[in-house]
PDB file of C-alpha atoms in Angstrom:
ATOM      1  CA  UNK A   1     110.649 110.259 165.709  1.00  0.00           C
ATOM      2  CA  UNK A   2     112.999 109.325 162.993  1.00  0.00           C
ATOM      3  CA  UNK A   3     111.600 108.848 159.425  1.00  0.00           C
ATOM      4  CA  UNK A   4     113.665 106.673 157.222  1.00  0.00           C
ATOM      5  CA  UNK A   5     113.544 107.706 153.656  1.00  0.00           C
ATOM      6  CA  UNK A   6     115.322 106.114 150.711  1.00  0.00           C
ATOM      7  CA  UNK A   7     117.185 108.683 148.543  1.00  0.00           C
ATOM      8  CA  UNK A   8     115.556 108.933 145.108  1.00  0.00           C
ATOM      9  CA  UNK A   9     117.797 108.043 142.237  1.00  0.00           C
ATOM     10  CA  UNK A  10     118.316 110.868 139.614  1.00  0.00           C
ATOM     11  CA  UNK A  11     116.334 110.229 136.376  1.00  0.00           C
ATOM     12  CA  UNK A  12     118.267 108.455 133.653  1.00  0.00           C
ATOM     13  CA  UNK A  13     119.281 110.157 130.461  1.00  0.00           C
ATOM     14  CA  UNK A  14     116.602 108.254 128.484  1.00  0.00           C
ATOM     15  CA  UNK A  15     114.061 109.251 131.141  1.00  0.00           C
ATOM     16  CA  UNK A  16     114.955 112.873 130.848  1.00  0.00           C
ATOM     17  CA  UNK A  17     114.759 112.766 126.962  1.00  0.00           C
ATOM     18  CA  UNK A  18     111.328 111.027 127.184  1.00  0.00           C
ATOM     19  CA  UNK A  19     109.988 113.701 129.649  1.00  0.00           C
ATOM     20  CA  UNK A  20     111.429 116.490 127.466  1.00  0.00           C
ATOM     21  CA  UNK A  21     109.765 114.986 124.437  1.00  0.00           C
ATOM     22  CA  UNK A  22     106.477 114.622 126.214  1.00  0.00           C
ATOM     23  CA  UNK A  23     106.512 118.228 127.258  1.00  0.00           C
ATOM     24  CA  UNK A  24     107.224 119.318 123.657  1.00  0.00           C
ATOM     25  CA  UNK A  25     104.390 117.179 122.388  1.00  0.00           C
ATOM     26  CA  UNK A  26     102.015 118.469 125.030  1.00  0.00           C
ATOM     27  CA  UNK A  27     102.848 122.025 123.984  1.00  0.00           C
ATOM     28  CA  UNK A  28     102.163 121.185 120.394  1.00  0.00           C
ATOM     29  CA  UNK A  29      98.828 119.495 121.287  1.00  0.00           C
ATOM     30  CA  UNK A  30      97.727 122.400 123.485  1.00  0.00           C
ATOM     31  CA  UNK A  31      98.523 124.822 120.660  1.00  0.00           C
ATOM     32  CA  UNK A  32      96.615 122.824 118.006  1.00  0.00           C
ATOM     33  CA  UNK A  33      93.684 122.298 120.394  1.00  0.00           C
ATOM     34  CA  UNK A  34      93.489 125.959 121.121  1.00  0.00           C
ATOM     35  CA  UNK A  35      93.377 126.686 117.393  1.00  0.00           C
ATOM     36  CA  UNK A  36      90.578 124.172 116.980  1.00  0.00           C
ATOM     37  CA  UNK A  37      92.420 122.266 114.165  1.00  0.00           C
ATOM     38  CA  UNK A  38      90.391 119.264 113.062  1.00  0.00           C
ATOM     39  CA  UNK A  39      92.285 115.995 113.774  1.00  0.00           C
ATOM     40  CA  UNK A  40      91.550 114.697 110.251  1.00  0.00           C
ATOM     41  CA  UNK A  41      93.465 117.698 108.836  1.00  0.00           C
ATOM     42  CA  UNK A  42      96.425 116.768 110.936  1.00  0.00           C
ATOM     43  CA  UNK A  43      96.195 113.110 109.673  1.00  0.00           C
ATOM     44  CA  UNK A  44      96.251 114.381 106.043  1.00  0.00           C
ATOM     45  CA  UNK A  45      99.175 116.709 106.825  1.00  0.00           C
ATOM     46  CA  UNK A  46     101.163 113.622 108.094  1.00  0.00           C
ATOM     47  CA  UNK A  47     100.421 111.829 104.797  1.00  0.00           C
ATOM     48  CA  UNK A  48     101.532 114.866 102.692  1.00  0.00           C
ATOM     49  CA  UNK A  49     104.855 114.974 104.654  1.00  0.00           C
ATOM     50  CA  UNK A  50     105.331 111.279 103.952  1.00  0.00           C
ATOM     51  CA  UNK A  51     104.904 112.034 100.265  1.00  0.00           C
ATOM     52  CA  UNK A  52     108.001 114.200 100.555  1.00  0.00           C
ATOM     53  CA  UNK A  53     109.779 111.321 102.303  1.00  0.00           C
ATOM     54  CA  UNK A  54     108.755 109.041  99.397  1.00  0.00           C
ATOM     55  CA  UNK A  55     110.329 111.461  96.879  1.00  0.00           C
ATOM     56  CA  UNK A  56     113.517 111.560  98.915  1.00  0.00           C
ATOM     57  CA  UNK A  57     113.601 107.740  99.078  1.00  0.00           C
ATOM     58  CA  UNK A  58     112.996 107.632  95.265  1.00  0.00           C
ATOM     59  CA  UNK A  59     116.085 109.792  94.804  1.00  0.00           C
ATOM     60  CA  UNK A  60     118.179 107.619  97.141  1.00  0.00           C
ATOM     61  CA  UNK A  61     118.406 110.381  99.851  1.00  0.00           C
ATOM     62  CA  UNK A  62     117.732 108.018 102.721  1.00  0.00           C
ATOM     63  CA  UNK A  63     119.014 110.095 105.567  1.00  0.00           C
ATOM     64  CA  UNK A  64     116.818 113.081 104.904  1.00  0.00           C
ATOM     65  CA  UNK A  65     113.943 110.811 104.027  1.00  0.00           C
ATOM     66  CA  UNK A  66     114.155 109.196 107.486  1.00  0.00           C
ATOM     67  CA  UNK A  67     114.208 112.616 109.227  1.00  0.00           C
ATOM     68  CA  UNK A  68     111.118 113.585 107.229  1.00  0.00           C
ATOM     69  CA  UNK A  69     109.347 110.363 108.373  1.00  0.00           C
ATOM     70  CA  UNK A  70     110.315 111.315 111.902  1.00  0.00           C
ATOM     71  CA  UNK A  71     108.726 114.695 111.446  1.00  0.00           C
ATOM     72  CA  UNK A  72     105.584 113.202 109.935  1.00  0.00           C
ATOM     73  CA  UNK A  73     105.273 110.909 112.943  1.00  0.00           C
ATOM     74  CA  UNK A  74     104.784 113.886 115.137  1.00  0.00           C
ATOM     75  CA  UNK A  75     101.346 114.494 113.343  1.00  0.00           C
ATOM     76  CA  UNK A  76     100.563 110.840 113.558  1.00  0.00           C
ATOM     77  CA  UNK A  77     100.893 111.030 117.301  1.00  0.00           C
ATOM     78  CA  UNK A  78      99.198 114.314 117.958  1.00  0.00           C
ATOM     79  CA  UNK A  79      96.062 113.830 115.899  1.00  0.00           C
ATOM     80  CA  UNK A  80      94.557 111.363 118.258  1.00  0.00           C
ATOM     81  CA  UNK A  81      95.415 113.526 121.290  1.00  0.00           C
ATOM     82  CA  UNK A  82      93.981 116.601 119.736  1.00  0.00           C
ATOM     83  CA  UNK A  83      90.776 114.641 118.987  1.00  0.00           C
ATOM     84  CA  UNK A  84      90.473 113.730 122.626  1.00  0.00           C
ATOM     85  CA  UNK A  85      91.220 117.270 123.907  1.00  0.00           C
ATOM     86  CA  UNK A  86      88.727 118.821 121.535  1.00  0.00           C
ATOM     87  CA  UNK A  87      86.091 116.008 122.119  1.00  0.00           C
ATOM     88  CA  UNK A  88      86.177 115.034 118.394  1.00  0.00           C
ATOM     89  CA  UNK A  89      86.816 111.377 118.881  1.00  0.00           C
ATOM     90  CA  UNK A  90      84.619 109.529 116.325  1.00  0.00           C
ATOM     91  CA  UNK A  91      84.528 106.095 114.748  1.00  0.00           C
ATOM     92  CA  UNK A  92      85.071 107.648 111.378  1.00  0.00           C
ATOM     93  CA  UNK A  93      88.142 109.454 112.608  1.00  0.00           C
ATOM     94  CA  UNK A  94      89.704 106.110 113.773  1.00  0.00           C
ATOM     95  CA  UNK A  95      88.808 104.602 110.397  1.00  0.00           C
ATOM     96  CA  UNK A  96      90.195 107.576 108.468  1.00  0.00           C
ATOM     97  CA  UNK A  97      93.378 107.568 110.388  1.00  0.00           C
ATOM     98  CA  UNK A  98      93.883 103.819 109.740  1.00  0.00           C
ATOM     99  CA  UNK A  99      93.332 104.212 105.987  1.00  0.00           C
ATOM    100  CA  UNK A 100      95.749 107.234 105.758  1.00  0.00           C
ATOM    101  CA  UNK A 101      98.415 105.343 107.697  1.00  0.00           C
ATOM    102  CA  UNK A 102      98.210 102.535 105.123  1.00  0.00           C
ATOM    103  CA  UNK A 103      98.642 105.033 102.275  1.00  0.00           C
ATOM    104  CA  UNK A 104     101.673 106.513 104.063  1.00  0.00           C
ATOM    105  CA  UNK A 105     103.250 103.067 104.501  1.00  0.00           C
ATOM    106  CA  UNK A 106     102.787 102.055 100.896  1.00  0.00           C
ATOM    107  CA  UNK A 107     103.973 105.379  99.576  1.00  0.00           C
ATOM    108  CA  UNK A 108     107.328 105.066 101.512  1.00  0.00           C
ATOM    109  CA  UNK A 109     107.861 101.577 100.152  1.00  0.00           C
ATOM    110  CA  UNK A 110     106.926 102.752  96.625  1.00  0.00           C
ATOM    111  CA  UNK A 111     109.719 105.335  96.946  1.00  0.00           C
ATOM    112  CA  UNK A 112     112.124 102.535  97.665  1.00  0.00           C
ATOM    113  CA  UNK A 113     110.853 100.423  94.747  1.00  0.00           C
ATOM    114  CA  UNK A 114     111.483 103.392  92.436  1.00  0.00           C
ATOM    115  CA  UNK A 115     114.966 103.897  93.646  1.00  0.00           C
ATOM    116  CA  UNK A 116     116.054 100.300  93.348  1.00  0.00           C
ATOM    117  CA  UNK A 117     114.486 100.223  89.832  1.00  0.00           C
ATOM    118  CA  UNK A 118     116.501 103.321  88.838  1.00  0.00           C
ATOM    119  CA  UNK A 119     119.775 101.720  89.769  1.00  0.00           C
ATOM    120  CA  UNK A 120     118.809  98.326  88.295  1.00  0.00           C
ATOM    121  CA  UNK A 121     118.720  96.464  91.536  1.00  0.00           C
ATOM    122  CA  UNK A 122     115.925  94.167  90.464  1.00  0.00           C
ATOM    123  CA  UNK A 123     116.409  91.774  93.401  1.00  0.00           C
ATOM    124  CA  UNK A 124     115.794  94.585  95.921  1.00  0.00           C
ATOM    125  CA  UNK A 125     112.701  95.729  93.906  1.00  0.00           C
ATOM    126  CA  UNK A 126     111.296  92.292  94.545  1.00  0.00           C
ATOM    127  CA  UNK A 127     112.386  92.354  98.151  1.00  0.00           C
ATOM    128  CA  UNK A 128     110.723  95.658  98.727  1.00  0.00           C
ATOM    129  CA  UNK A 129     107.628  94.337  97.061  1.00  0.00           C
ATOM    130  CA  UNK A 130     107.608  91.507  99.441  1.00  0.00           C
ATOM    131  CA  UNK A 131     107.756  93.951 102.273  1.00  0.00           C
ATOM    132  CA  UNK A 132     104.840  95.822 100.835  1.00  0.00           C
ATOM    133  CA  UNK A 133     102.805  92.600 100.551  1.00  0.00           C
ATOM    134  CA  UNK A 134     103.645  91.800 104.150  1.00  0.00           C
ATOM    135  CA  UNK A 135     102.679  95.268 105.379  1.00  0.00           C
ATOM    136  CA  UNK A 136      99.299  95.174 103.572  1.00  0.00           C
ATOM    137  CA  UNK A 137      98.484  91.614 104.790  1.00  0.00           C
ATOM    138  CA  UNK A 138      99.611  92.358 108.344  1.00  0.00           C
ATOM    139  CA  UNK A 139      96.851  94.969 108.616  1.00  0.00           C
ATOM    140  CA  UNK A 140      94.347  92.960 106.569  1.00  0.00           C
ATOM    141  CA  UNK A 141      94.691  89.733 108.516  1.00  0.00           C
ATOM    142  CA  UNK A 142      94.054  91.552 111.737  1.00  0.00           C
ATOM    143  CA  UNK A 143      90.957  93.402 110.358  1.00  0.00           C
ATOM    144  CA  UNK A 144      89.566  90.211 108.863  1.00  0.00           C
ATOM    145  CA  UNK A 145      90.299  88.106 111.943  1.00  0.00           C
ATOM    146  CA  UNK A 146      88.650  90.692 114.249  1.00  0.00           C
ATOM    147  CA  UNK A 147      85.366  90.280 112.270  1.00  0.00           C
ATOM    148  CA  UNK A 148      85.430  86.623 113.432  1.00  0.00           C
ATOM    149  CA  UNK A 149      87.128  86.765 116.860  1.00  0.00           C
ATOM    150  CA  UNK A 150      87.352  89.465 119.496  1.00  0.00           C
ATOM    151  CA  UNK A 151      90.967  90.559 118.971  1.00  0.00           C
ATOM    152  CA  UNK A 152      93.992  89.525 116.980  1.00  0.00           C
ATOM    153  CA  UNK A 153      97.027  91.507 118.012  1.00  0.00           C
ATOM    154  CA  UNK A 154      99.600  88.758 117.910  1.00  0.00           C
ATOM    155  CA  UNK A 155     102.834  89.190 115.885  1.00  0.00           C
ATOM    156  CA  UNK A 156     105.931  91.273 116.316  1.00  0.00           C
ATOM    157  CA  UNK A 157     106.050  93.666 113.368  1.00  0.00           C
ATOM    158  CA  UNK A 158     103.298  96.081 113.285  1.00  0.00           C
ATOM    159  CA  UNK A 159     103.238  99.631 111.876  1.00  0.00           C
ATOM    160  CA  UNK A 160     105.219 101.445 114.626  1.00  0.00           C
ATOM    161  CA  UNK A 161     108.031  98.792 114.332  1.00  0.00           C
ATOM    162  CA  UNK A 162     107.988  99.112 110.559  1.00  0.00           C
ATOM    163  CA  UNK A 163     108.295 102.876 110.709  1.00  0.00           C
ATOM    164  CA  UNK A 164     111.060 102.670 113.209  1.00  0.00           C
ATOM    165  CA  UNK A 165     112.926 100.216 111.132  1.00  0.00           C
ATOM    166  CA  UNK A 166     112.596 102.483 108.069  1.00  0.00           C
ATOM    167  CA  UNK A 167     114.036 105.351 110.066  1.00  0.00           C
ATOM    168  CA  UNK A 168     116.960 103.214 111.284  1.00  0.00           C
ATOM    169  CA  UNK A 169     117.645 102.077 107.729  1.00  0.00           C
ATOM    170  CA  UNK A 170     117.640 105.595 106.436  1.00  0.00           C
ATOM    171  CA  UNK A 171     119.772 107.214 109.196  1.00  0.00           C
ATOM    172  CA  UNK A 172     122.374 104.462 109.016  1.00  0.00           C
ATOM    173  CA  UNK A 173     122.185 104.024 105.258  1.00  0.00           C
ATOM    174  CA  UNK A 174     121.690 100.344 105.713  1.00  0.00           C
ATOM    175  CA  UNK A 175     118.246 100.172 104.011  1.00  0.00           C
ATOM    176  CA  UNK A 176     118.950  96.905 102.244  1.00  0.00           C
ATOM    177  CA  UNK A 177     119.617  95.063 105.571  1.00  0.00           C
ATOM    178  CA  UNK A 178     116.472  96.587 107.094  1.00  0.00           C
ATOM    179  CA  UNK A 179     114.353  95.456 104.092  1.00  0.00           C
ATOM    180  CA  UNK A 180     115.499  91.863 104.786  1.00  0.00           C
ATOM    181  CA  UNK A 181     114.448  92.111 108.416  1.00  0.00           C
ATOM    182  CA  UNK A 182     111.057  93.679 107.454  1.00  0.00           C
ATOM    183  CA  UNK A 183     110.307  91.140 104.698  1.00  0.00           C
ATOM    184  CA  UNK A 184     110.889  88.212 107.045  1.00  0.00           C
ATOM    185  CA  UNK A 185     109.195  89.571 110.173  1.00  0.00           C
ATOM    186  CA  UNK A 186     106.146  91.210 108.395  1.00  0.00           C
ATOM    187  CA  UNK A 187     105.325  87.979 106.605  1.00  0.00           C
ATOM    188  CA  UNK A 188     105.998  85.961 109.743  1.00  0.00           C
ATOM    189  CA  UNK A 189     103.487  88.191 111.608  1.00  0.00           C
ATOM    190  CA  UNK A 190     100.905  87.338 108.897  1.00  0.00           C
ATOM    191  CA  UNK A 191     101.474  83.647 109.384  1.00  0.00           C
ATOM    192  CA  UNK A 192     101.161  84.125 113.172  1.00  0.00           C
ATOM    193  CA  UNK A 193      97.772  85.755 112.802  1.00  0.00           C
ATOM    194  CA  UNK A 194      96.548  83.129 110.443  1.00  0.00           C
ATOM    195  CA  UNK A 195      97.494  80.467 112.883  1.00  0.00           C
ATOM    196  CA  UNK A 196      96.006  82.330 115.868  1.00  0.00           C
ATOM    197  CA  UNK A 197      92.755  82.915 114.161  1.00  0.00           C
ATOM    198  CA  UNK A 198      92.469  79.289 113.032  1.00  0.00           C
ATOM    199  CA  UNK A 199      93.189  78.150 116.650  1.00  0.00           C
ATOM    200  CA  UNK A 200      90.693  80.582 118.192  1.00  0.00           C
ATOM    201  CA  UNK A 201      87.855  79.571 115.802  1.00  0.00           C
ATOM    202  CA  UNK A 202      88.526  75.938 116.353  1.00  0.00           C
ATOM    203  CA  UNK A 203      88.446  76.357 120.088  1.00  0.00           C
ATOM    204  CA  UNK A 204      85.282  78.366 119.819  1.00  0.00           C
ATOM    205  CA  UNK A 205      83.621  75.774 117.657  1.00  0.00           C
ATOM    206  CA  UNK A 206      84.364  72.891 119.932  1.00  0.00           C
ATOM    207  CA  UNK A 207      83.257  74.916 122.926  1.00  0.00           C
ATOM    208  CA  UNK A 208      79.898  75.525 121.293  1.00  0.00           C
ATOM    209  CA  UNK A 209      79.501  71.928 120.384  1.00  0.00           C
ATOM    210  CA  UNK A 210      80.316  70.794 123.926  1.00  0.00           C
ATOM    211  CA  UNK A 211      77.864  73.388 125.332  1.00  0.00           C
ATOM    212  CA  UNK A 212      75.037  72.325 122.999  1.00  0.00           C
ATOM    213  CA  UNK A 213      75.595  68.639 123.755  1.00  0.00           C
ATOM    214  CA  UNK A 214      75.475  69.269 127.517  1.00  0.00           C
ATOM    215  CA  UNK A 215      72.434  71.475 127.109  1.00  0.00           C
ATOM    216  CA  UNK A 216      70.613  68.787 125.057  1.00  0.00           C
ATOM    217  CA  UNK A 217      71.377  66.122 127.765  1.00  0.00           C
ATOM    218  CA  UNK A 218      70.159  68.402 130.563  1.00  0.00           C
ATOM    219  CA  UNK A 219      66.853  69.298 128.865  1.00  0.00           C
ATOM    220  CA  UNK A 220      66.236  65.878 127.219  1.00  0.00           C
ATOM    221  CA  UNK A 221      63.633  64.899 129.752  1.00  0.00           C
ATOM    222  CA  UNK A 222      61.726  68.134 129.352  1.00  0.00           C
ATOM    223  CA  UNK A 223      61.889  67.912 125.595  1.00  0.00           C
ATOM    224  CA  UNK A 224      60.318  64.411 125.639  1.00  0.00           C
ATOM    225  CA  UNK A 225      57.176  65.801 126.990  1.00  0.00           C
ATOM    226  CA  UNK A 226      56.649  67.785 123.745  1.00  0.00           C
ATOM    227  CA  UNK A 227      56.207  64.693 121.638  1.00  0.00           C
ATOM    228  CA  UNK A 228      58.673  63.390 118.996  1.00  0.00           C
ATOM    229  CA  UNK A 229      59.007  63.260 115.260  1.00  0.00           C
ATOM    230  CA  UNK A 230      61.928  63.047 112.828  1.00  0.00           C
ATOM    231  CA  UNK A 231      64.267  65.942 113.113  1.00  0.00           C
ATOM    232  CA  UNK A 232      64.334  68.370 110.141  1.00  0.00           C
ATOM    233  CA  UNK A 233      67.299  68.589 107.731  1.00  0.00           C
ATOM    234  CA  UNK A 234      68.394  71.896 109.339  1.00  0.00           C
ATOM    235  CA  UNK A 235      68.594  70.286 112.788  1.00  0.00           C
ATOM    236  CA  UNK A 236      70.607  67.357 111.357  1.00  0.00           C
ATOM    237  CA  UNK A 237      73.070  69.803 109.821  1.00  0.00           C
ATOM    238  CA  UNK A 238      73.367  71.601 113.110  1.00  0.00           C
ATOM    239  CA  UNK A 239      74.065  68.413 114.996  1.00  0.00           C
ATOM    240  CA  UNK A 240      76.514  66.994 112.479  1.00  0.00           C
ATOM    241  CA  UNK A 241      79.884  66.439 114.153  1.00  0.00           C
ATOM    242  CA  UNK A 242      78.765  66.478 117.825  1.00  0.00           C
ATOM    243  CA  UNK A 243      79.132  63.489 120.117  1.00  0.00           C
ATOM    244  CA  UNK A 244      75.393  63.396 120.901  1.00  0.00           C
ATOM    245  CA  UNK A 245      74.093  64.302 117.480  1.00  0.00           C
ATOM    246  CA  UNK A 246      70.576  62.824 117.563  1.00  0.00           C
ATOM    247  CA  UNK A 247      69.548  63.963 121.086  1.00  0.00           C
ATOM    248  CA  UNK A 248      70.337  67.592 120.097  1.00  0.00           C
ATOM    249  CA  UNK A 249      68.627  67.321 116.784  1.00  0.00           C
ATOM    250  CA  UNK A 250      65.690  65.635 118.302  1.00  0.00           C
ATOM    251  CA  UNK A 251      65.463  68.307 120.985  1.00  0.00           C
ATOM    252  CA  UNK A 252      65.585  71.074 118.366  1.00  0.00           C
ATOM    253  CA  UNK A 253      62.882  69.472 116.244  1.00  0.00           C
ATOM    254  CA  UNK A 254      60.549  69.216 119.312  1.00  0.00           C
ATOM    255  CA  UNK A 255      61.276  72.782 120.287  1.00  0.00           C
ATOM    256  CA  UNK A 256      60.326  73.759 116.690  1.00  0.00           C
ATOM    257  CA  UNK A 257      57.077  71.866 117.034  1.00  0.00           C
ATOM    258  CA  UNK A 258      56.341  73.976 120.206  1.00  0.00           C
ATOM    259  CA  UNK A 259      56.442  77.047 118.006  1.00  0.00           C
ATOM    260  CA  UNK A 260      60.057  77.811 118.831  1.00  0.00           C
ATOM    261  CA  UNK A 261      61.746  80.134 116.361  1.00  0.00           C
ATOM    262  CA  UNK A 262      65.373  79.524 115.454  1.00  0.00           C
ATOM    263  CA  UNK A 263      66.973  82.605 113.857  1.00  0.00           C
ATOM    264  CA  UNK A 264      69.913  82.743 111.613  1.00  0.00           C
ATOM    265  CA  UNK A 265      72.301  85.521 112.716  1.00  0.00           C
ATOM    266  CA  UNK A 266      75.893  86.144 111.833  1.00  0.00           C
ATOM    267  CA  UNK A 267      77.930  86.845 114.962  1.00  0.00           C
ATOM    268  CA  UNK A 268      81.538  86.402 116.035  1.00  0.00           C
ATOM    269  CA  UNK A 269      80.769  83.952 118.835  1.00  0.00           C
ATOM    270  CA  UNK A 270      77.805  81.632 119.431  1.00  0.00           C
ATOM    271  CA  UNK A 271      75.529  82.652 122.277  1.00  0.00           C
ATOM    272  CA  UNK A 272      72.500  80.929 123.843  1.00  0.00           C
ATOM    273  CA  UNK A 273      69.739  82.725 125.562  1.00  0.00           C
ATOM    274  CA  UNK A 274      66.080  82.026 126.494  1.00  0.00           C
ATOM    275  CA  UNK A 275      63.131  84.365 126.310  1.00  0.00           C
ATOM    276  CA  UNK A 276      59.435  84.339 126.702  1.00  0.00           C
ATOM    277  CA  UNK A 277      57.343  85.184 123.632  1.00  0.00           C
ATOM    278  CA  UNK A 278      53.554  85.228 124.335  1.00  0.00           C
ATOM    279  CA  UNK A 279      53.924  82.569 127.022  1.00  0.00           C
ATOM    280  CA  UNK A 280      55.933  80.219 124.595  1.00  0.00           C
ATOM    281  CA  UNK A 281      59.488  79.392 125.445  1.00  0.00           C
ATOM    282  CA  UNK A 282      61.764  80.531 122.530  1.00  0.00           C
ATOM    283  CA  UNK A 283      65.231  79.352 122.037  1.00  0.00           C
ATOM    284  CA  UNK A 284      67.405  81.700 120.058  1.00  0.00           C
ATOM    285  CA  UNK A 285      70.724  80.379 118.824  1.00  0.00           C
ATOM    286  CA  UNK A 286      73.196  82.738 117.190  1.00  0.00           C
ATOM    287  CA  UNK A 287      76.275  81.235 115.733  1.00  0.00           C
ATOM    288  CA  UNK A 288      78.724  81.790 112.921  1.00  0.00           C
ATOM    289  CA  UNK A 289      79.583  78.057 112.936  1.00  0.00           C
ATOM    290  CA  UNK A 290      76.073  76.644 113.116  1.00  0.00           C
ATOM    291  CA  UNK A 291      73.677  78.094 110.470  1.00  0.00           C
ATOM    292  CA  UNK A 292      70.556  76.164 110.121  1.00  0.00           C
ATOM    293  CA  UNK A 293      68.179  78.299 107.926  1.00  0.00           C
TER     294      UNK A 293
END
């Protein structure tokens, strides 16, 4: 029996480099894990190394500054892996790592601002400041958006891309050109996240309204058996802007009369669920867009 086998292509140069780098990083992670080094210590070491890069940038020594950033990046990579290997993954660790990363980013840009101020290149001081603003708002818009929607990862220029651009600018000694790219793309990323969040919230709001209107129509006959009276002001505010405003408000008012409790709860998305409380049907509506109490 003849077995046909296709010859495997030899790995590319980039593949060999990647595999070699992975082996080196695995060795470093294994060593640090065996020494039981705390991941937060590694995070702090990375920031301290970036302080040296800031000093080099402030002196205009861009090439060495870029190499120091590259070295600091090793600690930024291994701290999370060491945390997983030593079973020290915590929510605080993720928070701490994110905060220290922001410090490192701002320190590097501060070094560039100091350098351009020394040589009286005021325009590039302002340009670097614009990059700094974009870097801060890129992180802030995502954090703020994800308190309202499940995820906001749109946009091209996040932290890894910014670090790579700084390294390229330092190694090639073309930092001014890199700053132009970072200033445009970082603030463009902010605008993308603002637009995405607005669109997601608007879609969520209309979905909730459509659901509530459909629910009010379906249960209208059942609600009529509870007896009617004028809907309260909270219900009128809830129903404002819907296509079937009064049926929903009337339903809500009648459910209230049947000892239904409506709780005000801040959540990212509205949700509707039914529960039994001492034999009384309770309707709990949680929504960021509809607050009625």
